[in-house]
Amino acid sequence: MLQIFNSLSRQKEAFQPIVPGQVRMYVCGMTVYDYCHIGHARVMVVFDVVVRWLKASGFAVTYVRNITDIDDKIIRRAQENGEHFNDLTARFIQAMHEDLAALSILPPTHEPRATAAMADIIAMIQVLIEKGFAYAGTSGDVYYAVSRFARYGTLANKRLEDLRAGARIEVEEAKNDPLDFVLWKAAKPGEPGWDSPWGQGRPGWHIECSAMSTRCLGEHFDIHGGGMDLKFPHHENEIAQSEAASGHRYVNVWMHNGFVQVNEEKMSKSLGNFFTVREVLRRYQPEVVRLFILSSHYRGPLNYADENFNHAKASLNRLYTALRGLPVVDSSVEDAWFSRFRAAMDDDFNTPEALAVLFDLAREINRLRSEDEGNAARLGANLRYLGGLLGLLQCDPELFLKGSPTPQNNQHVTGNLAGILDDVAGVTETTGLAETAIDRLLAQRSAARKSKDWVEADKIRDQLQVAGIVLEDTPNGTIWRRG
């Protein structure tokens, strides 16, 4: 049975959906004022794999991932650029979709936007005011009264008195308690705003997710996910708002992925140590990025370092090398390999252990290849299937090993995906020598070998090796891959 670590109880729990056979899951998405960085990619890949495994386990999954398309950062960036905030967000929503498609991240069932959910947001705020959990300040802002919610701090394991000790009220704020947080912000001159009972304004960040999740999934659903940095205060505030409004439990299971670190510091835009997905894809194929992310358990830290990406690249090369040249046959997944894989994934989505199964399977394929090609091909089909559950091994082995980043037979590939991958392939450091140049050198080497000019043949091999091209001489000729 699937076990998931619940951040609320701080332990693994047997997963029991509210409605048998169905899973409703919400994950906090992007605030779209800039390009996605690798920290965002981790969240997206982690929960993409969660969805893939839930579906493979027989659940019907409704997956909601929101877009925050109005907030202070968006307004500030649009003002700096001298453009309408809608133009800014439209551009970065398109860029986000391109990045996610490049990483083979499946689209969610629903992708609500804050600007399209104003009626739901305003309605929830009105309910909170009527129930005494919120109030309008003298500044025109509306605040949530944290002291009215007895369970505040449960998710983050924090006590009100400890939180209050370090809190303070800013000069421009008109709230009753330093811990109270804004639900509705009055619009300042020149800022975008929406009509409300409290005047022109826009929602606070926390109320957006409460309103959008309950609109799409109901007032009580199965799983809520996001980065560890969202546990407090964002998710804590979501619980307070949603449960105060509905009068009952909001979410059964809370999942949080760990930080991406650079030199043992959290990667973030505020620290200036972040790398965009597009920058990373100029150096590494998309599946290498996925494997890098999945090589660490989702709850632990993930260290951004060239050696870790290079290790992921070498590991993926091993898997594709095992598949290279095998005939494509139907998989027979209900075997010992699948049982091991399932045990790993059912243990709180333990992708490092699941990957270990793939590498063991690749070793067995290599062992069998020369003595039992039929069995090797069957295991190769299993390897492709299990890799696919992680969003890996979706490329033609020959193309992947020669540096092509494009997945094959990918149902959610769009025209935009082709564009971004073409752009990436044109500048990627891993592309190196063009295929035509490699083929020309291989032909020269083959001619040298036929004439027994071993010095020239070795010289060409060394030249290719320096360019990152690995050769393998087989009875059927020389094959190559990028190292």
GROMACS .gro file of C-alpha atoms in nm:
model
  483
    1MET     CA    1   0.000   0.000   0.000
    2LEU     CA    2   0.117   0.351  -0.082
    3GLN     CA    3   0.272   0.531   0.215
    4ILE     CA    4   0.313   0.911   0.204
    5PHE     CA    5   0.497   1.133   0.452
    6ASN     CA    6   0.237   1.379   0.578
    7SER     CA    7   0.392   1.711   0.679
    8LEU     CA    8   0.092   1.770   0.906
    9SER     CA    9   0.143   1.456   1.118
   10ARG     CA   10   0.519   1.449   1.050
   11GLN     CA   11   0.513   1.077   0.973
   12LYS     CA   12   0.443   0.832   0.692
   13GLU     CA   13   0.079   0.731   0.660
   14ALA     CA   14  -0.104   0.472   0.453
   15PHE     CA   15  -0.275   0.669   0.178
   16GLN     CA   16  -0.653   0.639   0.177
   17PRO     CA   17  -0.831   0.870  -0.067
   18ILE     CA   18  -1.152   1.038   0.043
   19VAL     CA   19  -1.336   0.881  -0.251
   20PRO     CA   20  -1.212   0.527  -0.325
   21GLY     CA   21  -1.020   0.511  -0.651
   22GLN     CA   22  -1.003   0.890  -0.693
   23VAL     CA   23  -0.734   1.139  -0.593
   24ARG     CA   24  -0.777   1.516  -0.584
   25MET     CA   25  -0.447   1.703  -0.557
   26TYR     CA   26  -0.350   2.070  -0.556
   27VAL     CA   27   0.005   2.204  -0.596
   28CYS     CA   28   0.107   2.568  -0.567
   29GLY     CA   29   0.233   2.684  -0.904
   30MET     CA   30   0.435   2.973  -1.039
   31THR     CA   31   0.417   3.347  -0.981
   32VAL     CA   32   0.475   3.451  -1.340
   33TYR     CA   33   0.703   3.754  -1.355
   34ASP     CA   34   1.025   3.581  -1.468
   35TYR     CA   35   1.155   3.256  -1.616
   36CYS     CA   36   1.131   2.928  -1.423
   37HIS     CA   37   1.447   2.836  -1.233
   38ILE     CA   38   1.567   2.490  -1.137
   39GLY     CA   39   1.398   2.520  -0.796
   40HIS     CA   40   1.063   2.558  -0.971
   41ALA     CA   41   1.157   2.267  -1.197
   42ARG     CA   42   1.207   2.046  -0.891
   43VAL     CA   43   0.855   2.114  -0.764
   44MET     CA   44   0.707   2.050  -1.107
   45VAL     CA   45   0.904   1.728  -1.171
   46VAL     CA   46   0.840   1.590  -0.821
   47PHE     CA   47   0.464   1.628  -0.843
   48ASP     CA   48   0.459   1.521  -1.208
   49VAL     CA   49   0.607   1.189  -1.090
   50VAL     CA   50   0.354   1.173  -0.804
   51VAL     CA   51   0.071   1.210  -1.057
   52ARG     CA   52   0.227   0.953  -1.292
   53TRP     CA   53   0.260   0.699  -1.011
   54LEU     CA   54  -0.090   0.758  -0.877
   55LYS     CA   55  -0.229   0.698  -1.225
   56ALA     CA   56  -0.012   0.389  -1.273
   57SER     CA   57  -0.148   0.263  -0.939
   58GLY     CA   58  -0.501   0.277  -1.078
   59PHE     CA   59  -0.627   0.607  -0.936
   60ALA     CA   60  -0.829   0.859  -1.134
   61VAL     CA   61  -0.638   1.180  -1.061
   62THR     CA   62  -0.765   1.538  -1.071
   63TYR     CA   63  -0.452   1.752  -1.055
   64VAL     CA   64  -0.479   2.128  -1.005
   65ARG     CA   65  -0.177   2.357  -1.031
   66ASN     CA   66  -0.249   2.730  -1.009
   67ILE     CA   67  -0.088   3.034  -1.164
   68THR     CA   68  -0.041   3.350  -0.958
   69ASP     CA   69  -0.075   3.622  -1.220
   70ILE     CA   70  -0.116   3.925  -0.994
   71ASP     CA   71   0.097   4.029  -0.697
   72ASP     CA   72   0.345   4.298  -0.590
   73LYS     CA   73   0.638   4.147  -0.782
   74ILE     CA   74   0.437   4.129  -1.103
   75ILE     CA   75   0.318   4.488  -1.067
   76ARG     CA   76   0.671   4.610  -0.990
   77ARG     CA   77   0.827   4.425  -1.284
   78ALA     CA   78   0.560   4.550  -1.526
   79GLN     CA   79   0.617   4.908  -1.408
   80GLU     CA   80   0.993   4.867  -1.452
   81ASN     CA   81   0.937   4.736  -1.806
   82GLY     CA   82   0.678   5.001  -1.890
   83GLU     CA   83   0.423   4.739  -1.996
   84HIS     CA   84   0.078   4.625  -1.889
   85PHE     CA   85   0.094   4.352  -1.627
   86ASN     CA   86  -0.123   4.126  -1.847
   87ASP     CA   87   0.137   4.142  -2.123
   88LEU     CA   88   0.412   4.053  -1.876
   89THR     CA   89   0.227   3.756  -1.729
   90ALA     CA   90   0.113   3.627  -2.070
   91ARG     CA   91   0.474   3.621  -2.187
   92PHE     CA   92   0.600   3.432  -1.884
   93ILE     CA   93   0.305   3.191  -1.876
   94GLN     CA   94   0.395   3.093  -2.231
   95ALA     CA   95   0.762   3.060  -2.132
   96MET     CA   96   0.666   2.846  -1.831
   97HIS     CA   97   0.459   2.613  -2.048
   98GLU     CA   98   0.749   2.580  -2.292
   99ASP     CA   99   0.993   2.498  -2.011
  100LEU     CA  100   0.762   2.241  -1.854
  101ALA     CA  101   0.690   2.075  -2.188
  102ALA     CA  102   1.063   2.057  -2.256
  103LEU     CA  103   1.101   1.865  -1.929
  104SER     CA  104   0.815   1.629  -2.028
  105ILE     CA  105   0.598   1.750  -1.741
  106LEU     CA  106   0.238   1.650  -1.805
  107PRO     CA  107  -0.016   1.934  -1.801
  108PRO     CA  108  -0.246   1.950  -1.495
  109THR     CA  109  -0.616   1.876  -1.515
  110HIS     CA  110  -0.692   2.239  -1.427
  111GLU     CA  111  -0.465   2.544  -1.422
  112PRO     CA  112  -0.666   2.827  -1.261
  113ARG     CA  113  -0.535   3.183  -1.257
  114ALA     CA  114  -0.580   3.428  -0.972
  115THR     CA  115  -0.714   3.703  -1.197
  116ALA     CA  116  -0.992   3.471  -1.315
  117ALA     CA  117  -1.090   3.371  -0.960
  118MET     CA  118  -1.180   3.713  -0.813
  119ALA     CA  119  -1.544   3.623  -0.750
  120ASP     CA  120  -1.444   3.312  -0.554
  121ILE     CA  121  -1.177   3.503  -0.361
  122ILE     CA  122  -1.413   3.786  -0.265
  123ALA     CA  123  -1.685   3.538  -0.165
  124MET     CA  124  -1.447   3.352   0.067
  125ILE     CA  125  -1.328   3.674   0.228
  126GLN     CA  126  -1.691   3.776   0.290
  127VAL     CA  127  -1.758   3.442   0.461
  128LEU     CA  128  -1.452   3.491   0.684
  129ILE     CA  129  -1.570   3.840   0.782
  130GLU     CA  130  -1.921   3.713   0.858
  131LYS     CA  131  -1.781   3.435   1.077
  132GLY     CA  132  -1.556   3.675   1.267
  133PHE     CA  133  -1.226   3.545   1.129
  134ALA     CA  134  -1.146   3.857   0.923
  135TYR     CA  135  -1.191   4.233   0.945
  136ALA     CA  136  -1.149   4.544   0.733
  137GLY     CA  137  -0.874   4.776   0.852
  138THR     CA  138  -0.884   5.154   0.833
  139SER     CA  139  -0.645   5.149   0.536
  140GLY     CA  140  -0.892   4.965   0.313
  141ASP     CA  141  -0.707   4.635   0.349
  142VAL     CA  142  -0.882   4.325   0.486
  143TYR     CA  143  -0.697   4.105   0.736
  144TYR     CA  144  -0.731   3.754   0.874
  145ALA     CA  145  -0.747   3.746   1.256
  146VAL     CA  146  -0.495   3.471   1.338
  147SER     CA  147  -0.583   3.460   1.709
  148ARG     CA  148  -0.937   3.350   1.620
  149PHE     CA  149  -0.809   3.021   1.470
  150ALA     CA  150  -0.711   2.791   1.755
  151ARG     CA  151  -0.505   2.547   1.546
  152TYR     CA  152  -0.284   2.811   1.383
  153GLY     CA  153   0.077   2.689   1.362
  154THR     CA  154  -0.004   2.316   1.359
  155LEU     CA  155   0.142   2.245   1.014
  156ALA     CA  156   0.471   2.425   1.081
  157ASN     CA  157   0.477   2.314   1.448
  158LYS     CA  158   0.493   2.673   1.570
  159ARG     CA  159   0.332   2.835   1.875
  160LEU     CA  160   0.151   3.168   1.854
  161GLU     CA  161   0.347   3.317   2.143
  162ASP     CA  162   0.678   3.232   1.973
  163LEU     CA  163   0.562   3.376   1.642
  164ARG     CA  164   0.429   3.690   1.803
  165ALA     CA  165   0.760   3.753   1.983
  166GLY     CA  166   0.935   3.838   1.658
  167ALA     CA  167   0.647   4.000   1.471
  168ARG     CA  168   0.575   4.369   1.425
  169ILE     CA  169   0.327   4.593   1.246
  170GLU     CA  170   0.457   4.806   0.960
  171VAL     CA  171   0.376   5.179   0.961
  172GLU     CA  172   0.137   5.154   0.664
  173GLU     CA  173  -0.054   4.859   0.807
  174ALA     CA  174  -0.378   4.891   1.004
  175LYS     CA  175  -0.411   4.545   1.153
  176ASN     CA  176  -0.498   4.449   1.509
  177ASP     CA  177  -0.227   4.190   1.566
  178PRO     CA  178   0.126   4.161   1.421
  179LEU     CA  179   0.045   3.804   1.308
  180ASP     CA  180  -0.267   3.898   1.112
  181PHE     CA  181  -0.215   3.866   0.738
  182VAL     CA  182  -0.374   4.043   0.445
  183LEU     CA  183  -0.664   3.892   0.250
  184TRP     CA  184  -0.741   4.193   0.032
  185LYS     CA  185  -0.504   4.480  -0.052
  186ALA     CA  186  -0.639   4.822  -0.138
  187ALA     CA  187  -0.508   4.939  -0.475
  188LYS     CA  188  -0.262   5.227  -0.472
  189PRO     CA  189  -0.274   5.497  -0.742
  190GLY     CA  190  -0.169   5.354  -1.077
  191GLU     CA  191  -0.201   4.992  -0.964
  192PRO     CA  192  -0.441   4.738  -1.115
  193GLY     CA  193  -0.748   4.668  -0.905
  194TRP     CA  194  -1.080   4.485  -0.895
  195ASP     CA  195  -1.410   4.601  -0.749
  196SER     CA  196  -1.497   4.458  -0.407
  197PRO     CA  197  -1.714   4.547  -0.104
  198TRP     CA  198  -1.398   4.704   0.044
  199GLY     CA  199  -1.310   4.913  -0.260
  200GLN     CA  200  -1.072   4.865  -0.553
  201GLY     CA  201  -0.795   4.623  -0.472
  202ARG     CA  202  -0.645   4.280  -0.529
  203PRO     CA  203  -0.617   3.961  -0.325
  204GLY     CA  204  -0.341   3.870  -0.087
  205TRP     CA  205  -0.132   3.574  -0.198
  206HIS     CA  206  -0.260   3.319   0.054
  207ILE     CA  207  -0.632   3.359  -0.014
  208GLU     CA  208  -0.581   3.290  -0.386
  209CYS     CA  209  -0.488   2.925  -0.329
  210SER     CA  210  -0.767   2.864  -0.078
  211ALA     CA  211  -1.025   2.998  -0.323
  212MET     CA  212  -0.888   2.826  -0.633
  213SER     CA  213  -0.829   2.487  -0.470
  214THR     CA  214  -1.175   2.465  -0.315
  215ARG     CA  215  -1.341   2.585  -0.636
  216CYS     CA  216  -1.169   2.311  -0.839
  217LEU     CA  217  -1.153   2.028  -0.584
  218GLY     CA  218  -1.413   2.101  -0.316
  219GLU     CA  219  -1.371   2.210   0.044
  220HIS     CA  220  -1.199   1.883   0.147
  221PHE     CA  221  -0.949   1.705  -0.077
  222ASP     CA  222  -0.670   1.449  -0.062
  223ILE     CA  223  -0.326   1.600  -0.125
  224HIS     CA  224  -0.177   1.949  -0.121
  225GLY     CA  225   0.182   1.995  -0.233
  226GLY     CA  226   0.451   2.253  -0.280
  227GLY     CA  227   0.803   2.352  -0.187
  228MET     CA  228   0.927   2.338   0.171
  229ASP     CA  229   0.949   2.717   0.174
  230LEU     CA  230   0.570   2.737   0.140
  231LYS     CA  231   0.493   2.539   0.457
  232PHE     CA  232   0.504   2.860   0.661
  233PRO     CA  233   0.340   3.098   0.632
  234HIS     CA  234   0.166   3.024   0.299
  235HIS     CA  235   0.025   2.677   0.366
  236GLU     CA  236  -0.035   2.751   0.731
  237ASN     CA  237  -0.244   3.048   0.624
  238GLU     CA  238  -0.428   2.840   0.366
  239ILE     CA  239  -0.535   2.598   0.637
  240ALA     CA  240  -0.649   2.880   0.866
  241GLN     CA  241  -0.854   3.050   0.591
  242SER     CA  242  -1.005   2.738   0.439
  243GLU     CA  243  -1.100   2.560   0.760
  244ALA     CA  244  -1.239   2.876   0.916
  245ALA     CA  245  -1.455   2.932   0.608
  246SER     CA  246  -1.579   2.573   0.571
  247GLY     CA  247  -1.586   2.464   0.934
  248HIS     CA  248  -1.409   2.133   0.861
  249ARG     CA  249  -1.079   1.981   0.754
  250TYR     CA  250  -0.921   2.125   0.440
  251VAL     CA  251  -0.658   1.871   0.325
  252ASN     CA  252  -0.574   1.518   0.439
  253VAL     CA  253  -0.210   1.492   0.325
  254TRP     CA  254   0.044   1.772   0.296
  255MET     CA  255   0.355   1.705   0.085
  256HIS     CA  256   0.661   1.932   0.070
  257ASN     CA  257   0.970   1.889  -0.142
  258GLY     CA  258   1.312   1.999  -0.017
  259PHE     CA  259   1.519   2.293  -0.135
  260VAL     CA  260   1.762   2.308  -0.423
  261GLN     CA  261   2.094   2.426  -0.282
  262VAL     CA  262   2.399   2.594  -0.432
  263ASN     CA  263   2.705   2.578  -0.208
  264GLU     CA  264   2.479   2.470   0.079
  265GLU     CA  265   2.259   2.780   0.042
  266LYS     CA  266   1.899   2.765  -0.073
  267MET     CA  267   1.863   2.857  -0.439
  268SER     CA  268   1.637   3.159  -0.475
  269LYS     CA  269   1.589   3.471  -0.680
  270SER     CA  270   1.634   3.689  -0.372
  271LEU     CA  271   1.984   3.546  -0.316
  272GLY     CA  272   2.071   3.578  -0.684
  273ASN     CA  273   2.211   3.223  -0.698
  274PHE     CA  274   1.947   3.070  -0.922
  275PHE     CA  275   1.975   2.908  -1.265
  276THR     CA  276   1.683   2.921  -1.506
  277VAL     CA  277   1.554   2.606  -1.670
  278ARG     CA  278   1.656   2.754  -2.005
  279GLU     CA  279   2.012   2.809  -1.890
  280VAL     CA  280   2.037   2.450  -1.767
  281LEU     CA  281   1.887   2.310  -2.090
  282ARG     CA  282   2.162   2.482  -2.287
  283ARG     CA  283   2.405   2.245  -2.116
  284TYR     CA  284   2.206   1.929  -2.051
  285GLN     CA  285   1.936   1.728  -2.226
  286PRO     CA  286   1.592   1.751  -2.061
  287GLU     CA  287   1.592   1.394  -1.935
  288VAL     CA  288   1.930   1.453  -1.771
  289VAL     CA  289   1.768   1.736  -1.573
  290ARG     CA  290   1.479   1.506  -1.472
  291LEU     CA  291   1.714   1.230  -1.360
  292PHE     CA  292   1.925   1.481  -1.164
  293ILE     CA  293   1.612   1.595  -0.979
  294LEU     CA  294   1.486   1.239  -0.915
  295SER     CA  295   1.824   1.112  -0.797
  296SER     CA  296   1.751   1.263  -0.454
  297HIS     CA  297   1.445   1.184  -0.244
  298TYR     CA  298   1.192   1.460  -0.290
  299ARG     CA  299   1.191   1.557   0.079
  300GLY     CA  300   1.569   1.597   0.100
  301PRO     CA  301   1.797   1.873  -0.028
  302LEU     CA  302   1.914   1.868  -0.390
  303ASN     CA  303   2.262   2.007  -0.450
  304TYR     CA  304   2.313   2.196  -0.776
  305ALA     CA  305   2.663   2.115  -0.898
  306ASP     CA  306   2.816   2.035  -1.236
  307GLU     CA  307   2.946   1.701  -1.111
  308ASN     CA  308   2.594   1.597  -1.010
  309PHE     CA  309   2.455   1.686  -1.353
  310ASN     CA  310   2.745   1.506  -1.518
  311HIS     CA  311   2.679   1.200  -1.302
  312ALA     CA  312   2.311   1.212  -1.406
  313LYS     CA  313   2.416   1.235  -1.771
  314ALA     CA  314   2.651   0.937  -1.739
  315SER     CA  315   2.381   0.738  -1.557
  316LEU     CA  316   2.123   0.808  -1.827
  317ASN     CA  317   2.377   0.711  -2.093
  318ARG     CA  318   2.408   0.372  -1.920
  319LEU     CA  319   2.034   0.317  -1.940
  320TYR     CA  320   2.009   0.419  -2.304
  321THR     CA  321   2.316   0.213  -2.394
  322ALA     CA  322   2.140  -0.093  -2.251
  323LEU     CA  323   1.842  -0.020  -2.480
  324ARG     CA  324   2.048   0.060  -2.787
  325GLY     CA  325   1.984  -0.178  -3.074
  326LEU     CA  326   1.726  -0.390  -2.893
  327PRO     CA  327   1.413  -0.480  -3.089
  328VAL     CA  328   1.098  -0.319  -2.952
  329VAL     CA  329   0.862  -0.575  -2.797
  330ASP     CA  330   0.569  -0.560  -2.557
  331SER     CA  331   0.657  -0.527  -2.189
  332SER     CA  332   0.562  -0.779  -1.922
  333VAL     CA  333   0.569  -0.555  -1.620
  334GLU     CA  334   0.417  -0.780  -1.354
  335ASP     CA  335   0.750  -0.939  -1.263
  336ALA     CA  336   1.013  -0.915  -0.990
  337TRP     CA  337   1.154  -0.595  -1.142
  338PHE     CA  338   0.818  -0.422  -1.130
  339SER     CA  339   0.759  -0.549  -0.776
  340ARG     CA  340   1.085  -0.390  -0.661
  341PHE     CA  341   1.001  -0.068  -0.844
  342ARG     CA  342   0.653  -0.059  -0.696
  343ALA     CA  343   0.788  -0.117  -0.343
  344ALA     CA  344   1.021   0.181  -0.386
  345MET     CA  345   0.754   0.415  -0.523
  346ASP     CA  346   0.496   0.304  -0.266
  347ASP     CA  347   0.746   0.400   0.004
  348ASP     CA  348   0.680   0.775  -0.013
  349PHE     CA  349   0.778   0.801  -0.381
  350ASN     CA  350   1.137   0.687  -0.322
  351THR     CA  351   1.276   0.769  -0.666
  352PRO     CA  352   1.644   0.696  -0.580
  353GLU     CA  353   1.546   0.336  -0.499
  354ALA     CA  354   1.327   0.318  -0.809
  355LEU     CA  355   1.621   0.437  -1.020
  356ALA     CA  356   1.839   0.167  -0.863
  357VAL     CA  357   1.595  -0.089  -1.004
  358LEU     CA  358   1.642   0.060  -1.352
  359PHE     CA  359   2.020   0.038  -1.328
  360ASP     CA  360   2.007  -0.324  -1.207
  361LEU     CA  361   1.772  -0.401  -1.495
  362ALA     CA  362   2.014  -0.236  -1.741
  363ARG     CA  363   2.299  -0.451  -1.609
  364GLU     CA  364   2.092  -0.765  -1.658
  365ILE     CA  365   2.006  -0.659  -2.013
  366ASN     CA  366   2.376  -0.610  -2.092
  367ARG     CA  367   2.455  -0.953  -1.948
  368LEU     CA  368   2.187  -1.124  -2.155
  369ARG     CA  369   2.236  -0.931  -2.477
  370SER     CA  370   2.487  -1.171  -2.636
  371GLU     CA  371   2.333  -1.498  -2.516
  372ASP     CA  372   1.956  -1.440  -2.514
  373GLU     CA  373   1.848  -1.144  -2.726
  374GLY     CA  374   1.479  -1.230  -2.689
  375ASN     CA  375   1.490  -1.212  -2.310
  376ALA     CA  376   1.710  -0.902  -2.328
  377ALA     CA  377   1.449  -0.736  -2.553
  378ARG     CA  378   1.170  -0.826  -2.308
  379LEU     CA  379   1.366  -0.676  -2.020
  380GLY     CA  380   1.439  -0.374  -2.240
  381ALA     CA  381   1.063  -0.322  -2.283
  382ASN     CA  382   1.024  -0.337  -1.905
  383LEU     CA  383   1.305  -0.086  -1.865
  384ARG     CA  384   1.134   0.154  -2.105
  385TYR     CA  385   0.802   0.113  -1.926
  386LEU     CA  386   0.941   0.166  -1.575
  387GLY     CA  387   1.151   0.459  -1.694
  388GLY     CA  388   0.840   0.610  -1.848
  389LEU     CA  389   0.670   0.611  -1.507
  390LEU     CA  390   0.943   0.858  -1.406
  391GLY     CA  391   0.923   1.052  -1.732
  392LEU     CA  392   1.254   0.899  -1.849
  393LEU     CA  393   1.368   0.684  -2.143
  394GLN     CA  394   1.118   0.849  -2.377
  395CYS     CA  395   1.373   0.914  -2.652
  396ASP     CA  396   1.506   0.688  -2.923
  397PRO     CA  397   1.829   0.546  -2.771
  398GLU     CA  398   2.032   0.616  -3.085
  399LEU     CA  399   1.919   0.979  -3.100
  400PHE     CA  400   1.964   1.037  -2.729
  401LEU     CA  401   2.317   0.897  -2.723
  402LYS     CA  402   2.399   1.122  -3.019
  403GLY     CA  403   2.278   1.430  -2.832
  404SER     CA  404   1.918   1.485  -2.945
  405PRO     CA  405   1.704   1.633  -2.665
  406THR     CA  406   1.366   1.560  -2.825
  407PRO     CA  407   1.145   1.287  -2.676
  408GLN     CA  408   0.964   1.049  -2.908
  409ASN     CA  409   0.594   0.953  -2.894
  410ASN     CA  410   0.525   1.220  -2.631
  411GLN     CA  411   0.152   1.289  -2.633
  412HIS     CA  412   0.172   1.636  -2.477
  413VAL     CA  413   0.443   1.775  -2.705
  414THR     CA  414   0.334   2.104  -2.859
  415GLY     CA  415   0.467   2.333  -3.125
  416ASN     CA  416   0.615   2.549  -2.852
  417LEU     CA  417   0.814   2.251  -2.725
  418ALA     CA  418   0.971   2.203  -3.065
  419GLY     CA  419   1.065   2.570  -3.066
  420ILE     CA  420   1.236   2.575  -2.731
  421LEU     CA  421   1.421   2.249  -2.796
  422ASP     CA  422   1.535   2.371  -3.135
  423ASP     CA  423   1.660   2.687  -2.965
  424VAL     CA  424   1.833   2.489  -2.693
  425ALA     CA  425   1.986   2.240  -2.937
  426GLY     CA  426   2.130   2.525  -3.138
  427VAL     CA  427   2.343   2.650  -2.850
  428THR     CA  428   2.383   2.353  -2.618
  429GLU     CA  429   2.734   2.279  -2.499
  430THR     CA  430   2.662   1.905  -2.517
  431THR     CA  431   2.594   1.915  -2.891
  432GLY     CA  432   2.959   1.976  -2.978
  433LEU     CA  433   3.067   1.833  -3.313
  434ALA     CA  434   2.793   1.816  -3.573
  435GLU     CA  435   2.676   1.467  -3.670
  436THR     CA  436   2.796   1.516  -4.026
  437ALA     CA  437   3.148   1.593  -3.900
  438ILE     CA  438   3.145   1.286  -3.676
  439ASP     CA  439   3.027   1.062  -3.960
  440ARG     CA  440   3.301   1.201  -4.186
  441LEU     CA  441   3.571   1.128  -3.926
  442LEU     CA  442   3.431   0.779  -3.867
  443ALA     CA  443   3.448   0.710  -4.241
  444GLN     CA  444   3.813   0.826  -4.244
  445ARG     CA  445   3.888   0.605  -3.945
  446SER     CA  446   3.718   0.308  -4.109
  447ALA     CA  447   3.929   0.358  -4.421
  448ALA     CA  448   4.246   0.380  -4.210
  449ARG     CA  449   4.156   0.058  -4.028
  450LYS     CA  450   4.093  -0.122  -4.356
  451SER     CA  451   4.436  -0.016  -4.480
  452LYS     CA  452   4.582  -0.113  -4.139
  453ASP     CA  453   4.696   0.245  -4.074
  454TRP     CA  454   4.650   0.205  -3.699
  455VAL     CA  455   4.832   0.529  -3.617
  456GLU     CA  456   4.582   0.733  -3.822
  457ALA     CA  457   4.286   0.533  -3.684
  458ASP     CA  458   4.399   0.595  -3.326
  459LYS     CA  459   4.460   0.962  -3.401
  460ILE     CA  460   4.100   1.002  -3.522
  461ARG     CA  461   3.966   0.811  -3.218
  462ASP     CA  462   4.165   1.044  -2.990
  463GLN     CA  463   4.037   1.349  -3.179
  464LEU     CA  464   3.679   1.233  -3.130
  465GLN     CA  465   3.740   1.148  -2.766
  466VAL     CA  466   3.865   1.501  -2.698
  467ALA     CA  467   3.537   1.624  -2.853
  468GLY     CA  468   3.341   1.406  -2.610
  469ILE     CA  469   3.257   1.130  -2.861
  470VAL     CA  470   3.282   0.773  -2.733
  471LEU     CA  471   3.334   0.499  -2.993
  472GLU     CA  472   3.244   0.132  -2.968
  473ASP     CA  473   3.369  -0.112  -3.231
  474THR     CA  474   3.117  -0.393  -3.282
  475PRO     CA  475   3.097  -0.685  -3.527
  476ASN     CA  476   2.843  -0.478  -3.721
  477GLY     CA  477   3.060  -0.166  -3.735
  478THR     CA  478   3.146   0.130  -3.515
  479ILE     CA  479   2.876   0.304  -3.316
  480TRP     CA  480   2.918   0.625  -3.121
  481ARG     CA  481   2.761   0.833  -2.850
  482ARG     CA  482   2.831   1.162  -2.681
  483GLY     CA  483   3.015   1.115  -2.353
   0.00000   0.00000   0.00000
